[in-house]
XYZ file of C-alpha atoms in Angstrom:
528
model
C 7.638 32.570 19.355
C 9.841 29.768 20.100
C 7.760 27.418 18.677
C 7.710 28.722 15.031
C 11.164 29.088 14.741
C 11.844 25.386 15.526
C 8.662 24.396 12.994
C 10.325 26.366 10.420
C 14.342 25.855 11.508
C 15.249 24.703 8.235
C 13.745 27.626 5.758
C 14.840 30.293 8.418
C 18.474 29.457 7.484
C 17.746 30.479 3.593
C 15.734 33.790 4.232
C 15.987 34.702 7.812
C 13.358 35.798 10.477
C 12.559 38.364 8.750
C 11.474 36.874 5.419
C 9.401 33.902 7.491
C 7.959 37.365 9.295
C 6.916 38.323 5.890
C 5.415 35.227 5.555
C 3.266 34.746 8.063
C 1.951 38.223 7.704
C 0.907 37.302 4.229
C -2.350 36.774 2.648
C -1.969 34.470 -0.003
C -5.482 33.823 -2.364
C -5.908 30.996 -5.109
C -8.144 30.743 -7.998
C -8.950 27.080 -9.198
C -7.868 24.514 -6.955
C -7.010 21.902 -9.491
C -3.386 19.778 -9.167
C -1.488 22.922 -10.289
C -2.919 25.466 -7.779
C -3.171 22.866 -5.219
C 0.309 21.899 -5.365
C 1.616 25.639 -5.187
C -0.782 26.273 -2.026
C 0.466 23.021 -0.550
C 4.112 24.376 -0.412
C 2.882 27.726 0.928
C 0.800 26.638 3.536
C 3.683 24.281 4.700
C 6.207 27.280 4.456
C 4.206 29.039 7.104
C 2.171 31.565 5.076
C -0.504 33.969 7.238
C -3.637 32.686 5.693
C -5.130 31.170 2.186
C -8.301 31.520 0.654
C -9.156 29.024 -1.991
C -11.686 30.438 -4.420
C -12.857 27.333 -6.643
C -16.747 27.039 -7.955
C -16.625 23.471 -9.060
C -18.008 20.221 -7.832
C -15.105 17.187 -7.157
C -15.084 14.354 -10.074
C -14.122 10.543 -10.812
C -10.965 12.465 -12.940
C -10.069 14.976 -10.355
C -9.028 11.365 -8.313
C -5.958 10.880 -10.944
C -4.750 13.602 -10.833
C -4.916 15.430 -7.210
C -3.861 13.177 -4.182
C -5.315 16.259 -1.827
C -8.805 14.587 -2.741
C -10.410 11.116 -2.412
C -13.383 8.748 -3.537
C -15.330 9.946 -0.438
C -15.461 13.722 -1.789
C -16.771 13.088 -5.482
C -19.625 15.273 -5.847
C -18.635 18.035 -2.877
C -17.114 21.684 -3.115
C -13.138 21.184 -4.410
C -12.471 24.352 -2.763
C -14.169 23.212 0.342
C -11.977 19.720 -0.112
C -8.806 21.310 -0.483
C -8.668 23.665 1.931
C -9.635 21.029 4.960
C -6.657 19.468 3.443
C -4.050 21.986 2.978
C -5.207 23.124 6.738
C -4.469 19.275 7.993
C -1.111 20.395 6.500
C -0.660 23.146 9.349
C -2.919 24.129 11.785
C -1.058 27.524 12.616
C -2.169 28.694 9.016
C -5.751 30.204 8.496
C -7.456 28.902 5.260
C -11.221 29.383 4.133
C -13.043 28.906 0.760
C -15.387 30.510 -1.599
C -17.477 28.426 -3.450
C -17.530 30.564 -7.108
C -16.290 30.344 -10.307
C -12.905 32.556 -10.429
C -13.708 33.943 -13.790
C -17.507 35.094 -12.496
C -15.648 36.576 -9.116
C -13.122 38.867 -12.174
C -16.337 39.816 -13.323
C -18.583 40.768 -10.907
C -16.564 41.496 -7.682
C -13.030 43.068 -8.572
C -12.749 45.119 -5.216
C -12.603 41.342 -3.271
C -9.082 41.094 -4.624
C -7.409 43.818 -2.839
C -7.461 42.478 0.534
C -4.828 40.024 -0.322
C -1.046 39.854 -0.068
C -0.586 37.756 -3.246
C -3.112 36.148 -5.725
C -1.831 32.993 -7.513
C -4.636 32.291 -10.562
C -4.063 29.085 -11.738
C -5.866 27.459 -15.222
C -7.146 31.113 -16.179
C -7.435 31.970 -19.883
C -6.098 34.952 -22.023
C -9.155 36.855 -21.559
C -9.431 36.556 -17.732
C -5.825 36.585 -17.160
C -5.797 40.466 -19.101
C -9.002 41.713 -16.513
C -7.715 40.243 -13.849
C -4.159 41.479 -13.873
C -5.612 45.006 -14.062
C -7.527 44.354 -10.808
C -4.304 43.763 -9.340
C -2.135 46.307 -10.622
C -4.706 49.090 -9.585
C -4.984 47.630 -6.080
C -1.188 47.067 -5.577
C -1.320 43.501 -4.711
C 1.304 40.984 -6.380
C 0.199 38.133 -8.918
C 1.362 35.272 -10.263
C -0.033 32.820 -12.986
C 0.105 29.295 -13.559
C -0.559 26.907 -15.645
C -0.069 23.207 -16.625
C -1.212 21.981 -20.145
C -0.330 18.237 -20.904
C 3.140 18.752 -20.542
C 3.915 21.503 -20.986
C 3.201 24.978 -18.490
C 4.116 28.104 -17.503
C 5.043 30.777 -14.656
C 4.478 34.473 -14.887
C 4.968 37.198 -12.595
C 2.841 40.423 -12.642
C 3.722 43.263 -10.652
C 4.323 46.777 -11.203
C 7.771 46.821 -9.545
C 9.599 44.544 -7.200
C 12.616 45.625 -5.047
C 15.359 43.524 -3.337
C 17.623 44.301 -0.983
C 18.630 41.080 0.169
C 19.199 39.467 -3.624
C 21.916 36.870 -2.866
C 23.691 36.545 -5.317
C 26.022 33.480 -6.069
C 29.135 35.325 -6.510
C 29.471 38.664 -5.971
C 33.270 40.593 -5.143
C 33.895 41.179 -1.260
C 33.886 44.786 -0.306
C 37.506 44.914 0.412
C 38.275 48.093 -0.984
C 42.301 47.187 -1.480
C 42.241 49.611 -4.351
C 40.649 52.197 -2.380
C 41.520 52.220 1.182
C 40.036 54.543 3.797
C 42.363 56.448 6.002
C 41.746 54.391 8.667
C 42.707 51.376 7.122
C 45.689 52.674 5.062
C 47.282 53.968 8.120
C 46.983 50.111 9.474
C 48.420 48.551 6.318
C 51.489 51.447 7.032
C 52.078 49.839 10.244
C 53.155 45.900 8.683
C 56.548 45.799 7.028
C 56.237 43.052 4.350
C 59.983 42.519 4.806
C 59.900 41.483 8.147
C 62.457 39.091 9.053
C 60.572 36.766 11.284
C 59.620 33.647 8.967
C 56.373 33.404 11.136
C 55.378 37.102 11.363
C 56.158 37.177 7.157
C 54.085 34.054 6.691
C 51.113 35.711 8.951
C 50.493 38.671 7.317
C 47.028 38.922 5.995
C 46.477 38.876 2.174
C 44.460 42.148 2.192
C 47.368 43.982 3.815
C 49.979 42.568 1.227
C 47.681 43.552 -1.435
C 46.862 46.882 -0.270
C 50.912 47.265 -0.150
C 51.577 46.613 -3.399
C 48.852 48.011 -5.362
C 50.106 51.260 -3.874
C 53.808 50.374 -4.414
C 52.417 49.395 -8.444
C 50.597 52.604 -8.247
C 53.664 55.008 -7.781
C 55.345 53.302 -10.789
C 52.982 53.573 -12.675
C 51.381 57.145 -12.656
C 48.585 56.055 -10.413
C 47.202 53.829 -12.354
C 46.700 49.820 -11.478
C 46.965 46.787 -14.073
C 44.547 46.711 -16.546
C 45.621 44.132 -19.033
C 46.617 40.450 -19.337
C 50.399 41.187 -19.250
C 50.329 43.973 -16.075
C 47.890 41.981 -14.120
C 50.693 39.087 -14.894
C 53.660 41.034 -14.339
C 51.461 42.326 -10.867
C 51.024 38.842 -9.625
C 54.571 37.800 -10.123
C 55.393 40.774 -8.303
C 53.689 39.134 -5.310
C 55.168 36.076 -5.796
C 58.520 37.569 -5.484
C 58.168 38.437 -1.933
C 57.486 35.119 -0.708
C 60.535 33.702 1.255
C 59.580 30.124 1.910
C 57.340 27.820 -0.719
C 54.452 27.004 2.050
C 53.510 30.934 2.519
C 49.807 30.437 2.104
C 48.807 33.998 2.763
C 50.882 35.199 -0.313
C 49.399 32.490 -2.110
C 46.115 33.427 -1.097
C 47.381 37.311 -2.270
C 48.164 35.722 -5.738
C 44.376 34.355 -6.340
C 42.905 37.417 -5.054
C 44.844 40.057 -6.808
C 41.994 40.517 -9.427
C 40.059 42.145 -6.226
C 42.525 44.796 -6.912
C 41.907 45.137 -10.596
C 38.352 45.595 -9.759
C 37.080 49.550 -10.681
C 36.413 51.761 -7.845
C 33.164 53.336 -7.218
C 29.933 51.840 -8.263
C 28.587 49.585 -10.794
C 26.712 50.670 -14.128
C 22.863 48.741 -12.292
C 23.607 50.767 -9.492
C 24.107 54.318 -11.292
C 21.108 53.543 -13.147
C 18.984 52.604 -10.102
C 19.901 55.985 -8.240
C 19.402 57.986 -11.344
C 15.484 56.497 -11.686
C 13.070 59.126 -11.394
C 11.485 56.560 -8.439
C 14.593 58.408 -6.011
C 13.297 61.428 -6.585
C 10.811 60.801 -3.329
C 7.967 61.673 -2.047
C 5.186 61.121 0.794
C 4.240 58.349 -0.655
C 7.340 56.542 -1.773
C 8.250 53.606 -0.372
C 11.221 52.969 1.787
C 12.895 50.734 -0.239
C 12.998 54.876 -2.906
C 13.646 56.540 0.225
C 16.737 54.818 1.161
C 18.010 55.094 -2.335
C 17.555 58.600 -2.084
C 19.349 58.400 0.808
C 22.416 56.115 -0.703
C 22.102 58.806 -3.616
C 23.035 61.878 -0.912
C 25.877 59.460 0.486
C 27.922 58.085 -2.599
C 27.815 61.669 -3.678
C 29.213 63.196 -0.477
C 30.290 60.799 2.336
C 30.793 58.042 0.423
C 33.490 59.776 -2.140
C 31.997 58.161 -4.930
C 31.452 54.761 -2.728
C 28.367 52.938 -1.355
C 28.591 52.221 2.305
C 31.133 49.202 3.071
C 29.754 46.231 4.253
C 32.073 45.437 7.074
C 33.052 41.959 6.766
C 36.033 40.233 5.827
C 36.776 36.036 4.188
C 38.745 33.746 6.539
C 42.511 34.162 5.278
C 45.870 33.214 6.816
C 46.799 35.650 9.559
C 47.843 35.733 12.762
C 45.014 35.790 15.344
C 46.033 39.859 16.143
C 46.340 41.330 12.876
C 42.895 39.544 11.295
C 41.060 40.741 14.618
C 42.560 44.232 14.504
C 41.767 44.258 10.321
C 37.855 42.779 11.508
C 37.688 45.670 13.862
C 38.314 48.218 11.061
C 35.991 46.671 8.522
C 33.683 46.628 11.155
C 34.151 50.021 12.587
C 33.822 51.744 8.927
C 30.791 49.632 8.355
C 28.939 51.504 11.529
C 29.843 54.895 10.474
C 28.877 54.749 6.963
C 25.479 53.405 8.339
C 25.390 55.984 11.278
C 25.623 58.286 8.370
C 22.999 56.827 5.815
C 20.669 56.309 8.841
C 21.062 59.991 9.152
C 20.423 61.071 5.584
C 17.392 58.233 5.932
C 15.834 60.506 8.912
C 16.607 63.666 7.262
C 14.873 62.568 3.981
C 11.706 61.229 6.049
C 10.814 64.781 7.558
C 11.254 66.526 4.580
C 8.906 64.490 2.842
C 5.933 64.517 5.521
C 6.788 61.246 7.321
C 7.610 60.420 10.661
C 12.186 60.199 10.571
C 11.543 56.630 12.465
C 9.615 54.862 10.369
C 12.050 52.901 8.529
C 13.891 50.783 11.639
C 17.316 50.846 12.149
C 17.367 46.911 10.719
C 16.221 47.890 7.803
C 18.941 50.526 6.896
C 21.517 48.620 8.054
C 20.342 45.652 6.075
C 19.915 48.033 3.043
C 23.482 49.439 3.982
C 25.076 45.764 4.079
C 23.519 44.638 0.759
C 23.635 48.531 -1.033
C 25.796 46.773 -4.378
C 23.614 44.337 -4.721
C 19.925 45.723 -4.602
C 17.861 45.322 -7.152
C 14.789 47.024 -8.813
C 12.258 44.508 -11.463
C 9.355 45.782 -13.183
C 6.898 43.723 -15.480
C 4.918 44.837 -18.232
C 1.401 44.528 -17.965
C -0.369 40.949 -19.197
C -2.019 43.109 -21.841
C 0.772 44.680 -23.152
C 2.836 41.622 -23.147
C 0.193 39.923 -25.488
C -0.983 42.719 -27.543
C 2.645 44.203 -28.239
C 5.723 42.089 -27.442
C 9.201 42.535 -28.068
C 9.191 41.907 -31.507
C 13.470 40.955 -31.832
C 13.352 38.841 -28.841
C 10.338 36.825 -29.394
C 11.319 35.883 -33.114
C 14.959 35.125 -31.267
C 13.512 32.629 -29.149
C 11.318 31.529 -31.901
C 14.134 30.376 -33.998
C 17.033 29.343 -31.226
C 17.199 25.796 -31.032
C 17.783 25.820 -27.392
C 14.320 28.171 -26.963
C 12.050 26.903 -29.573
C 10.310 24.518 -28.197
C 9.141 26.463 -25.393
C 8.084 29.720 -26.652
C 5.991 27.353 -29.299
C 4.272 25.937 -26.691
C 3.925 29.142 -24.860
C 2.231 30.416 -28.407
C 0.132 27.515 -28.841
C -0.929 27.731 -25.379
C -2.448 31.303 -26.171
C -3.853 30.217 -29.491
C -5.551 26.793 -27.642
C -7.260 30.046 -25.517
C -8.390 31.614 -28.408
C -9.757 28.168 -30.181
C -11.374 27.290 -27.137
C -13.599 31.119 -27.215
C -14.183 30.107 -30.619
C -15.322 26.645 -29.982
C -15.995 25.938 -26.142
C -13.930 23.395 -26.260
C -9.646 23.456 -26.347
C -8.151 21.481 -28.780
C -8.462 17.850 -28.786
C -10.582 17.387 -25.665
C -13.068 15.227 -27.786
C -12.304 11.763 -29.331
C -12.807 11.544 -32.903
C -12.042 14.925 -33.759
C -8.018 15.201 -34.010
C -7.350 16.088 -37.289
C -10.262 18.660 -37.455
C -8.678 19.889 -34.136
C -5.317 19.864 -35.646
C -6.467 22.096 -38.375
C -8.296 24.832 -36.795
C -5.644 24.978 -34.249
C -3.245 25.604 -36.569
C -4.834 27.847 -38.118
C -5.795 30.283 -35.072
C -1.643 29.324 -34.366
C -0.480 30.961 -37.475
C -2.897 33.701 -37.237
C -1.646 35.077 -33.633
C 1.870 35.073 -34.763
C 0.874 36.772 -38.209
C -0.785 39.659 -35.662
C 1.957 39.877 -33.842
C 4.824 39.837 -36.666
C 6.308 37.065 -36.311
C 6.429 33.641 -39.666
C 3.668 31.132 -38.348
C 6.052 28.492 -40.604
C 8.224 28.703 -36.996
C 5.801 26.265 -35.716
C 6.556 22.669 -36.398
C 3.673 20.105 -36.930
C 5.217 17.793 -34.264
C 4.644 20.638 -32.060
C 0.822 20.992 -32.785
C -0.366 17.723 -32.818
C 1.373 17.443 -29.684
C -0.732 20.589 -28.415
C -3.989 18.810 -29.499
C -2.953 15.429 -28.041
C -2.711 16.822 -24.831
C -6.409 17.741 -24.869
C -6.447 20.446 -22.191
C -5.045 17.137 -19.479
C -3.741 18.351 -16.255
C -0.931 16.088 -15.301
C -0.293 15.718 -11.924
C 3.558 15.495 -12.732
C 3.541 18.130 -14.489
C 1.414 20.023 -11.825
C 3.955 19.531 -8.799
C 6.567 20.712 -11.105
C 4.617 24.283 -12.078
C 3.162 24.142 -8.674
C 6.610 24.092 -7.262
C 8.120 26.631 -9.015
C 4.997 29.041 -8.731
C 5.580 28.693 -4.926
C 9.402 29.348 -4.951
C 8.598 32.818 -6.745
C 5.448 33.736 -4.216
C 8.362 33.110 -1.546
C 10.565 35.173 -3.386
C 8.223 38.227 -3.894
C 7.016 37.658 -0.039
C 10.356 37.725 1.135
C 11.607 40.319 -0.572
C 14.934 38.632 -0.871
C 15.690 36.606 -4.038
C 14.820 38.178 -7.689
C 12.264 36.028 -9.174
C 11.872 35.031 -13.170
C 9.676 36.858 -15.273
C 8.125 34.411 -17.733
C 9.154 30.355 -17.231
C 7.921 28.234 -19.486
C 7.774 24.100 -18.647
C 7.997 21.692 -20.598
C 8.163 17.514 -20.164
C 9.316 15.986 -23.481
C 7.091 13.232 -24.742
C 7.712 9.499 -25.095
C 7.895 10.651 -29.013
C 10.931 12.550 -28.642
C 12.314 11.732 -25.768
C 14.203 11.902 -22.678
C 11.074 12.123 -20.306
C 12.413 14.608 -17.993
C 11.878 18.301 -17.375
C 13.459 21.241 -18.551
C 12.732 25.065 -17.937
C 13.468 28.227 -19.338
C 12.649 32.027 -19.168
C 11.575 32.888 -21.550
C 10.558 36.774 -21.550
């Protein structure tokens, strides 16, 4: 085991053991092996995924060599899945990868069960109608997809799964669970013990922020009916306050007081996502739920008992000035509330378990504390179904987009995309593939363009020329630029719905601004 971890050092410091555990459990399968889906198994397989199967029924050609540096002169004429995947396993031995020489779409078609043995299924270069079937398959068999796509330059990312929980989400910022304006007994009886008007200079100047705050929130609190500082003047008149007690000019722990005061102003209890994700029918549990439900169920039972209206406390506390006693005493009461809350919700986790049919231990101890550390921040995403997101969007937003000068561009592209699916059923060919036939191209494509948006409510006069012609110059091109780019954001959300840990996008469209218009560099927006 030592090995791995030293192979992988520098990933296991952004999601842990137990998301590269996750990963090398996984099953990861790719349809079309071109530049795009190459490039997003290439980052996999070097991540340390379980095993890739490459599904891809085409021969290699001259143009596949400008655009794919996983191939070469030597394999013009042989299996690209067979290519690829001696490749990507060159990459890392420790990763299993075979191929199946068939057409993806034929495989939708004719074998749907042979999806359902995989982890994830990334479907790269698909069209409308085989994106639809095939995210059906999926969604029956419970296993995760993502589609991508690169289209001259422009592409997209989407996510399909029924739901996707996180416990781990990591968020940027988030508040530290201090609880200054709700103290436990425990840690109220501490704060008690400090006088803030201690004489000694060095004992005043070593008190820790979180005990001066605590202190005077209560102190405000008995002036003022109970209540804390809720606007700009209070929360001004609270701080000054604070400032008042310091003694000497270079008292960095009452500075440090000052610029976290608004940890005080912070409401108690739990946040409006929260309430709505224990109040989800999903927490009413069952034998089947998973445990992700059951320990919501669980928090449920504790925030409404236990937990006084609270979620259980994390347990850590920020570097601060303090003396080296008080800060380790205040660590060991963080720390000590921390392990009974979880004693507690690992209780109510057991409890739950055998009434609903399963065996109490089979969510680990980890895992509930883990969910216990991260309880504010978890986080529940569910996508709509391809079919439904084609057939009936959401009318306001997509006309928003449509018309927002920051969004425009994209979601055009992301409609001319679909209608270059549609002109290519009509005329087995997309749009400008064939010399001599632009402004013919140009015309029909427009045409289907303003047609799809008339079905699904929305003013075809949204779409510029500029942007169509540019849709039928491309001529269907996969870019290897613009390949990497998709290929490397596919990969980053297969890690993040592996891992469990991060909350991926839902729709991100791609697009690399011609010479025309130009910058020449990337940009990227969700777009759904």
């Amino acid at each position: 085991m030592a090995e791995p971890k030293i192979k992988y050092d520098r990933q296991l410091r952004i999601w842990g053991e137990q998301g590269q555990t996750a990963l090398e459990k996984s099953s990861i399968c790719l349809l079309n092996c071109g530049p795009t889906g190459s490039e997003t198994l290439k980052n996999l397989v070097l991540g340390g995924v379980g095993s890739v199967t490459v599904v891809d029924g085409s021969k290699l050609e001259l143009g596949d060599l400008g655009n794919n540096f996983m191939v070469d002169e030597s394999s013009v004429g042989q299996s690209k899945a067979k290519t690829v995947c001696a490749f990507l396993q060159e990459l890392n031995d420790a990763v299993k990868a075979k191929f199946i020489e068939e057409h993806p779409e034929e495989l939708i078609e004719s074998t749907p069960s042979f999806f359902s043995q995989f982890t994830l299924v990334v479907a790269t270069q698909l069209v409308e109608d085989s994106m639809v079937k095939l995210d059906k398959i999926c969604r029956d068999a419970n296993v995760m997809l993502i589609f991508a796509r690169s289209y001259g330059l422009t592409g997209f990312v989407r996510i399909s799964v029924k739901e996707h929980t996180v416990i781990e989400s990591k968020p940027d910022h988030f508040l530290d669970d201090l609880r200054l304006n709700n103290p436990w007994p425990e840690l109220r009886r501490f704060a008690e013990t400090i006088d803030l008007d201690v004489a000694d200079p060095v004992a005043h100047k070593h008190t820790p922020y979180i005990i001066i705050l605590i202190k005077m929130a209560e102190q405000w609190a008995k002036c003022h009916g109970g209540t804390l500082p809720s606007t700009r003047e209070a929360k001004k008149e609270f701080k000054d306050l604070i400032k008042a007690r310091m003694i000497a000019s270079d008292e960095d722990n009452y500075k440090e007081a000052i610029e976290a005061s608004f940890k005080v102003f912070a409401p108690r209890g739990i946040s409006p996502h929260l309430q709505q994700i224990i109040n989800d029918s999903f927490a009413e549990v069952n034998s089947s739920s998973s445990e992700f439900w059951v320990m919501v169920a669980a928090l449920k039972e504790f925030i409404s008992n236990e937990g006084g209206g609270e979620v259980p406390l994390e347990g850590s506390i920020p570097d601060m000035t303090s003396s080296t006693e008080l800060y380790v005493n205040l660590q060991k009461i963080y720390q000590a509330k921390a392990e009974a809350d979880f004693l507690v919700m690992e209780q109510c986790v057991r409890k739950i378990l055998k009434k609903i049919g399963r065996d109490p231990d089979s969510i680990s101890k980890a895992n509930i504390k883990s969910f216990c550390k991260n309880a504010r921040k978890v986080k529940v995403c569910r996508y709509r179904p391809i079919e439904d997101e084609f057939n009936s969007p959401i009318l306001p937003e997509l006309q928003k987009y449509l018309t927002d000068e920051d969004y425009c561009v994209a979601v055009g592209f992301y409609i001319l995309l679909r209608a270059a699916d549609r002109y290519a059923a009509n005329y087995n060919n997309f749009p400008g593939q064939f010399d001599g036939e632009m402004d013919e191209d140009i015309s029909r494509l427009k045409t289907i363009a303003v047609t799809l948006l008339g079905d699904l409510g929305c003013n075809g006069s949204t779409l510029t020329e500029d942007l169509i012609n540019e849709m039928c110059r491309y001529g269907a091109a996969e870019l290897h630029a613009v390949a990497a780019y998709v290929g490397g954001i596919a990969s980053q959300e297969v890690i993040k719905l592996i891992t469990r840990q991060f909350v991926p996008m839902f729709v991100v469209s791609v697009v690399l601004k011609s010479n025309r218009n130009c910058n020449g560099s990337f940009s990227f927006q969700v777009i759904s």
